[in-house]
């Protein structure tokens, strides 16, 4: 068996979710080749070559792959796939975009967001927003898989010494073009990589009050998240949303503030190691999943917490 | 320009799912079913494009047993012009649905196909992308905003996508495939008079054989189970107690 793993990166640095996907690939077994497709992304390939357990890095450096256009990436991956038994990628919005396209070009099914490897062809994945876990088996010759990275530990970023091969193929479908992007700039860790997350819900009242969460997050080096209710109410931007339709996270510590705990939200954070809930409504469902609950007014608690941490 | 919208019948958003006693599947007997929420957004977006004069006709299609006609009628009541049911015994997996839809695209020649980004039952998030691959067309997935510019034969769809870390805008040559995210729009409710009118709108039934598609199984469902339940912990009565527990008991700070 041989596995082709598509790296997640921003052309400058490897996204740590790639390391979790390497762990999933190691559990499947076989040689792991990492494909770094991008533009001006040589440093990412060097980084990928050092990951423990990686046997080869394929570097496809071309303007056609600069912005992760699915039309172009899927052609590139499809052209490589015949040498492999598995094509694996972390379930980022980029991979969720191009991987099903790869699967269709190969005429195979896709296994989306696996959370456990049972064998080389059998996997567990959440369905119904994580309320049910399905065990599924692929009968296809090439298995196309996206990995829910919060379910796998990260492979060691150092220790490997794989060679880097350059792919000259430029796959440009010519049907789509990048126009612009609005990326949220933040000094804080990304939610999917953060060790600690502090999240606010509708109970925060407005966007300005998220400053209270920031003070707590500063003390903990934490990322800041939000519930769908807070995003829909316009308090904060959508990239902060934790939940079924937002980001799925599993940090060591998750502090939910003013979040009632709708199923939608729980689906995105219930695998966190330790959950703290702060809410003035003691009947809030969030307390049913919290390791530590504090029934109190968040506007009093947050300044005190920031001071005492 | 014609817009094709694909919709799926799923368990209602508010129903708590139960696993069958023999763990073979989820128990859907006597459960309220509905239009998949992301598909509802897809229908709404198509209707708005028709109201804005961009689209001339909205055709809605669904794959599944006869019961999916209920969701097709819902889409017709919301404003779609006609419907196609592709009749199958069960709900086929995404690649099969994409192959069936690709044949409908071939026959109908829409300028735009809009689908929900995923269904809230199987959570696959695949069908739109697979359809785009099979038809060789560009895709704008997880759409937050959609604009159609220029004439249908040489126009473009400008799609702003929800991506990790923010928003990204792409320009796609038409025909294009778009999948909807939550914030693209807020779907309307159907008026009673429109529900009555929808009963008279055309609904055509086709089979996979009519479309020349043979359904194949790629992924087999072996078992389903409820996830391990998380136990509720303890309540603390002060910030001091909380900080103490996090430091000395959980040891996470």
Coordinates of C-alpha atoms in Angstrom, one line a residue, chain A residues 111-128 132-139, chain B residues 19 22-26 122 124 217-227:
Chain A
X111 CA -15.0 8.8 2.9
X112 CA -15.5 12.2 4.4
X113 CA -14.1 13.3 7.8
X114 CA -13.0 10.0 9.2
X115 CA -12.4 9.9 13.0
X116 CA -10.9 6.4 13.3
X117 CA -9.0 3.9 11.2
X118 CA -10.3 0.3 11.7
X119 CA -8.3 -1.2 8.8
X120 CA -7.0 -0.2 5.4
X121 CA -10.5 -0.2 4.0
X122 CA -12.8 0.4 7.0
X123 CA -13.2 3.6 8.9
X124 CA -15.4 5.4 11.4
X125 CA -17.0 8.7 10.6
X126 CA -19.6 10.9 12.2
X127 CA -23.0 11.4 10.6
X128 CA -26.1 13.3 11.7
X132 CA -24.3 8.9 15.2
X133 CA -21.0 7.3 14.4
X134 CA -21.0 5.1 11.2
X135 CA -18.5 2.3 10.4
X136 CA -18.0 2.3 6.6
X137 CA -16.0 0.2 4.2
X138 CA -14.8 1.3 0.8
X139 CA -14.8 -1.3 -2.0
Chain B
X19 CA -30.0 4.3 16.2
X22 CA -29.6 -3.9 15.8
X23 CA -27.1 -1.1 15.0
X24 CA -27.7 -1.5 11.2
X25 CA -28.8 2.1 10.6
X26 CA -30.6 5.1 12.0
X122 CA -24.9 11.7 5.9
X124 CA -20.8 13.9 3.1
X217 CA -22.0 0.7 -4.5
X218 CA -18.7 2.2 -3.5
X219 CA -19.1 2.6 0.2
X220 CA -20.8 0.1 2.4
X221 CA -22.4 1.0 5.8
X222 CA -21.4 -1.8 8.2
X223 CA -22.7 -0.4 11.5
X224 CA -23.9 2.7 13.3
X225 CA -23.7 3.5 17.0
X226 CA -24.4 6.4 19.3
X227 CA -21.2 8.3 20.3

